[in-house]
Every structure is written in structure tokens, then in C-alpha cells.
Short mmCIF file of C-alpha atoms and ligand atoms in Angstrom, two decimals:
data_model
loop_
_atom_site.label_atom_id
_atom_site.label_comp_id
_atom_site.label_asym_id
_atom_site.label_seq_id
_atom_site.Cartn_x
_atom_site.Cartn_y
_atom_site.Cartn_z
CA MET C 1 0.23 0.08 -0.02
CA SER C 2 1.25 3.40 -1.30
CA ARG C 3 2.60 5.86 2.17
CA GLU C 4 0.98 8.84 0.97
CA LEU C 5 -2.14 9.77 -1.29
CA ILE C 6 -0.99 10.63 -4.52
CA VAL C 7 -3.89 13.30 -5.01
CA SER C 8 -5.28 14.92 -1.87
CA LYS C 9 -8.56 15.01 -0.50
CA ILE C 10 -10.89 17.16 -2.01
CA ARG C 11 -13.68 19.61 -0.04
CA SER C 12 -16.34 19.03 -2.08
CA GLY C 13 -17.39 16.97 -4.99
CA THR C 14 -17.68 13.59 -6.35
CA VAL C 15 -15.05 10.99 -6.29
CA ILE C 16 -15.26 8.17 -9.08
CA ASP C 17 -13.02 5.56 -7.31
CA HIS C 18 -12.63 1.43 -8.09
CA ILE C 19 -12.14 2.39 -12.10
CA PRO C 20 -10.61 -0.74 -13.91
CA ALA C 21 -6.99 0.15 -14.77
CA GLY C 22 -6.78 2.00 -18.07
CA ARG C 23 -10.69 3.08 -18.12
CA ALA C 24 -10.55 6.82 -16.57
CA LEU C 25 -10.17 8.44 -19.60
CA ALA C 26 -13.09 6.68 -21.22
CA VAL C 27 -14.81 7.07 -18.08
CA LEU C 28 -14.64 11.01 -18.83
CA ARG C 29 -15.45 10.43 -22.35
CA ILE C 30 -18.93 8.98 -21.49
CA LEU C 31 -19.65 11.60 -19.14
CA GLY C 32 -18.61 14.14 -21.52
CA ILE C 33 -16.39 15.94 -19.04
CA THR C 34 -13.98 17.46 -21.65
CA GLY C 35 -11.58 19.76 -18.53
CA LYS C 36 -13.24 22.78 -19.92
CA GLU C 37 -16.11 22.92 -17.65
CA GLY C 38 -13.25 25.37 -15.28
CA VAL C 39 -13.38 22.67 -12.29
CA ARG C 40 -10.06 21.18 -10.71
CA ILE C 41 -10.60 17.36 -12.21
CA ALA C 42 -7.73 14.90 -10.65
CA LEU C 43 -7.28 11.90 -13.03
CA VAL C 44 -5.16 8.74 -11.09
CA MET C 45 -4.35 6.01 -13.44
CA ASN C 46 -3.02 2.18 -12.44
CA VAL C 47 -2.44 2.60 -8.77
CA GLU C 48 -2.60 -0.28 -6.18
CA SER C 49 -6.29 -1.08 -4.93
CA LYS C 50 -7.18 -4.19 -2.52
CA LYS C 51 -10.10 -5.18 -4.41
CA LEU C 52 -8.94 -4.87 -8.08
CA GLY C 53 -5.12 -5.37 -8.08
CA LYS C 54 -4.90 -1.91 -9.75
CA LYS C 55 -7.34 1.03 -10.70
CA ASP C 56 -8.42 4.20 -12.08
CA ILE C 57 -9.60 7.19 -10.05
CA ILE C 58 -11.10 10.59 -10.99
CA LYS C 59 -11.69 13.50 -8.52
CA ILE C 60 -13.99 15.93 -9.71
CA GLU C 61 -14.32 18.78 -7.24
CA ASP C 62 -17.73 21.31 -6.95
CA ARG C 63 -19.34 19.27 -9.15
CA GLU C 64 -22.12 16.60 -7.79
CA LEU C 65 -22.94 13.58 -10.16
CA THR C 66 -26.67 11.84 -9.75
CA PRO C 67 -26.57 8.20 -10.21
CA GLU C 68 -28.88 8.99 -13.52
CA GLU C 69 -25.63 11.09 -14.79
CA VAL C 70 -23.06 8.28 -13.48
CA ASN C 71 -24.92 5.04 -14.34
CA ILE C 72 -23.81 4.94 -17.85
CA ILE C 73 -20.13 4.80 -17.01
CA SER C 74 -21.13 1.29 -15.84
CA ALA C 75 -20.55 0.42 -19.51
CA VAL C 76 -16.74 0.57 -19.02
CA ALA C 77 -16.47 0.89 -15.25
CA PRO C 78 -18.66 -2.03 -13.70
CA THR C 79 -16.95 -1.93 -10.40
CA ALA C 80 -16.92 2.12 -9.93
CA THR C 81 -17.88 3.31 -6.79
CA ILE C 82 -19.40 7.35 -6.46
CA ASN C 83 -18.26 9.41 -3.33
CA ILE C 84 -20.13 12.41 -2.54
CA ILE C 85 -17.80 14.73 -1.20
CA GLU C 86 -19.09 17.37 1.39
CA ASP C 87 -16.51 19.44 3.25
CA PHE C 88 -14.29 16.82 3.19
CA ARG C 89 -16.36 13.49 4.23
CA VAL C 90 -17.94 11.19 2.33
CA VAL C 91 -21.84 11.70 2.61
CA ARG C 92 -23.01 9.46 -0.05
CA LYS C 93 -21.42 6.14 -1.70
CA PHE C 94 -23.20 4.09 -4.08
CA LYS C 95 -21.79 1.59 -6.85
CA VAL C 96 -22.90 2.06 -10.39
CA THR C 97 -25.74 0.23 -11.93
CA PRO C 98 -26.73 -0.34 -15.21
CA PRO C 99 -29.16 2.42 -16.71
CA GLU C 100 -32.48 1.41 -17.54
CA VAL C 101 -32.21 3.55 -20.69
CA ILE C 102 -29.66 4.61 -22.70
CA ARG C 103 -29.86 7.70 -25.32
CA GLY C 104 -27.12 8.69 -27.74
CA LYS C 105 -24.02 7.70 -26.43
CA PHE C 106 -23.45 4.82 -28.36
CA LYS C 107 -24.18 3.30 -31.76
CA CYS C 108 -26.17 -0.02 -32.58
CA ARG C 109 -24.08 -2.59 -33.96
CA ASN C 110 -26.68 -3.65 -36.77
CA PRO C 111 -25.04 -1.68 -39.75
CA THR C 112 -28.84 -1.47 -41.43
CA CYS C 113 -30.48 -0.30 -38.55
CA ILE C 114 -32.18 2.97 -38.98
CA THR C 115 -30.22 4.70 -36.00
CA ASN C 116 -27.00 4.15 -38.15
CA ALA C 117 -28.37 5.47 -41.35
CA PRO C 118 -27.10 8.47 -43.19
CA ARG C 119 -29.23 11.72 -42.79
CA GLU C 120 -31.92 9.82 -40.19
CA PRO C 121 -32.06 11.99 -37.18
CA VAL C 122 -32.84 8.95 -35.13
CA GLU C 123 -31.05 9.01 -31.59
CA PRO C 124 -29.74 5.68 -30.99
CA THR C 125 -31.96 4.25 -27.73
CA PHE C 126 -30.86 1.13 -25.89
CA TYR C 127 -33.24 -0.69 -23.19
CA LEU C 128 -32.15 -2.47 -20.34
CA VAL C 129 -33.51 -6.38 -20.79
CA ARG C 130 -31.62 -7.98 -18.37
CA ARG C 131 -29.16 -7.26 -15.43
CA GLU C 132 -26.49 -9.73 -15.00
CA PRO C 133 -24.88 -9.49 -16.92
CA PRO C 134 -26.24 -6.49 -18.06
CA LEU C 135 -27.74 -7.10 -21.64
CA PHE C 136 -29.51 -4.26 -23.56
CA ILE C 137 -31.63 -4.23 -26.74
CA CYS C 138 -31.78 -1.95 -29.26
CA ALA C 139 -35.54 0.04 -29.54
CA TYR C 140 -35.04 0.63 -33.01
CA CYS C 141 -34.23 -2.80 -34.79
CA GLY C 142 -34.36 -4.91 -31.51
CA ARG C 143 -30.88 -5.97 -31.91
CA TYR C 144 -29.42 -7.48 -28.58
CA HIS C 145 -25.85 -5.88 -26.93
CA GLU C 146 -23.88 -6.57 -23.82
CA LEU C 147 -22.49 -3.73 -22.34
CA SER C 148 -19.03 -4.81 -24.02
CA ASP C 149 -20.88 -4.51 -27.98
CA LEU C 150 -21.91 -0.99 -26.87
CA ILE C 151 -18.57 0.37 -26.08
N1 CTP N 201 -11.73 10.66 -0.76
C1 CTP N 201 -11.38 12.49 -1.35
N2 CTP N 201 -11.76 13.81 -0.76
C2 CTP N 201 -12.34 13.06 0.57
C3 CTP N 201 -12.80 11.93 1.08
C4 CTP N 201 -12.33 10.93 0.50
O1 CTP N 201 -10.79 12.40 -2.24
N3 CTP N 201 -12.61 14.46 0.69
C5 CTP N 201 -11.38 9.82 -1.49
C6 CTP N 201 -10.88 9.04 -0.98
O2 CTP N 201 -9.08 9.01 -1.30
C7 CTP N 201 -11.14 7.28 -1.61
C8 CTP N 201 -12.66 7.77 -1.94
O3 CTP N 201 -12.67 9.17 -1.91
O4 CTP N 201 -10.57 7.47 -2.74
C9 CTP N 201 -13.25 6.88 -1.06
O5 CTP N 201 -12.80 7.41 0.19
P1 CTP N 201 -13.54 6.63 1.89
O6 CTP N 201 -14.47 6.42 1.55
O7 CTP N 201 -13.17 7.47 2.62
O8 CTP N 201 -12.21 5.25 1.32
P2 CTP N 201 -12.40 4.27 1.88
O9 CTP N 201 -12.76 3.47 2.38
O10 CTP N 201 -11.11 3.07 1.07
O11 CTP N 201 -13.11 3.66 0.35
P3 CTP N 201 -14.00 1.71 -0.26
O12 CTP N 201 -14.48 1.48 1.12
O13 CTP N 201 -15.26 2.56 -1.04
O14 CTP N 201 -12.87 1.51 -0.80
#
């Protein structure tokens, strides 16, 4: 175990912990966080973890992410834990779970699906049909997708 924290504790915001090693950038991309928001963001990759061997961590200051916003990251980080920090203390902690509906984030794997047709303004939409392991169905063509198919 490391003797000191690589990144200091934050006063308020959201810590996304237990991200599988190497996936932090994918998590930020899915959340649509670019760094241009102006808030301080700390990214730690490939640090030791008791549970995962190695893990990534993202600390976003002064922004509280809701389960609705973060559940989508279960596509790349099913092990992630979300910690909401207020006044340096963890006031809420929850694990991400696959969302019931995913809109607009991923493409359908069926090349003939209407959502893949050029010039068709149709937002790809997937419904969760099974939780463990997660399985989604395309709302438009009915193609089944595991989370790994969507990424
Ligand atoms: N954290 C932080 N700033 C704080 C409090 C916590 O950045 N003011 C971070 C910690 O560094 C850790 C995560 O938030 O990465 C969760 O903190 P805590 O629940 O105290 O740690 P653990 O008990 O190790 O969490 P878990 O049981 O989820 O592994």
C-alpha cells in the first residue's frame, strides 16, 4: 500500500473510485467531461487497489454527480464506486448500476439499423432487458447488445 496519497483529499465534489485500471479516460469521455468546465479534476491511473489489483480514480471538485448521470459509466467501469464529498467527508457512497435506458451515447451494432442510416436524425436508444450480466436491446431494430458491444 502506498504511504501517501498521490492526489490530496477534496473539500467537495465527486470521487469516482475503483475504476478498472486504464479506463479513466473512457469514463471521462462517456460523462462528457472535457476539462473545459473550469472545475478542478484529478485523474489517477494504475494505482494499487486492494480489491482490483490496480485501479483508476477521478476526483471532480465542486460538482455532485447524480446516479442518473454516472450509471452510464458501468459500460466501461462496472466496478466503480461513486463518493459524494462535502466538507472533506464522504456523505454518500454508491456503486454504479446499468441504466434502464441509454440514449445517444453508443451506436447500434446492426449496420442496417435506422439509427445508423446517414441523414436519419434518430437517436440510438437501448433498453436494459437483463441486469446480470447486463443485456440491452436496441429500441429500433431489436438487436441485443452486451455492455461490451456498446463501448
Ligand atoms: N476522498 C477524497 N476526498 C475526501 C474524502 C475521500 O478524495 N475528502 C476519496 C478517497 O481518497 C477515496 C474515496 O474518496 O479514494 C473514498 O473514500 P473513503 O470512503 O474514505 O475510502 P475507502 O473506505 O477506502 O473507500 P471504499 O470502501 O469505497 O474502498
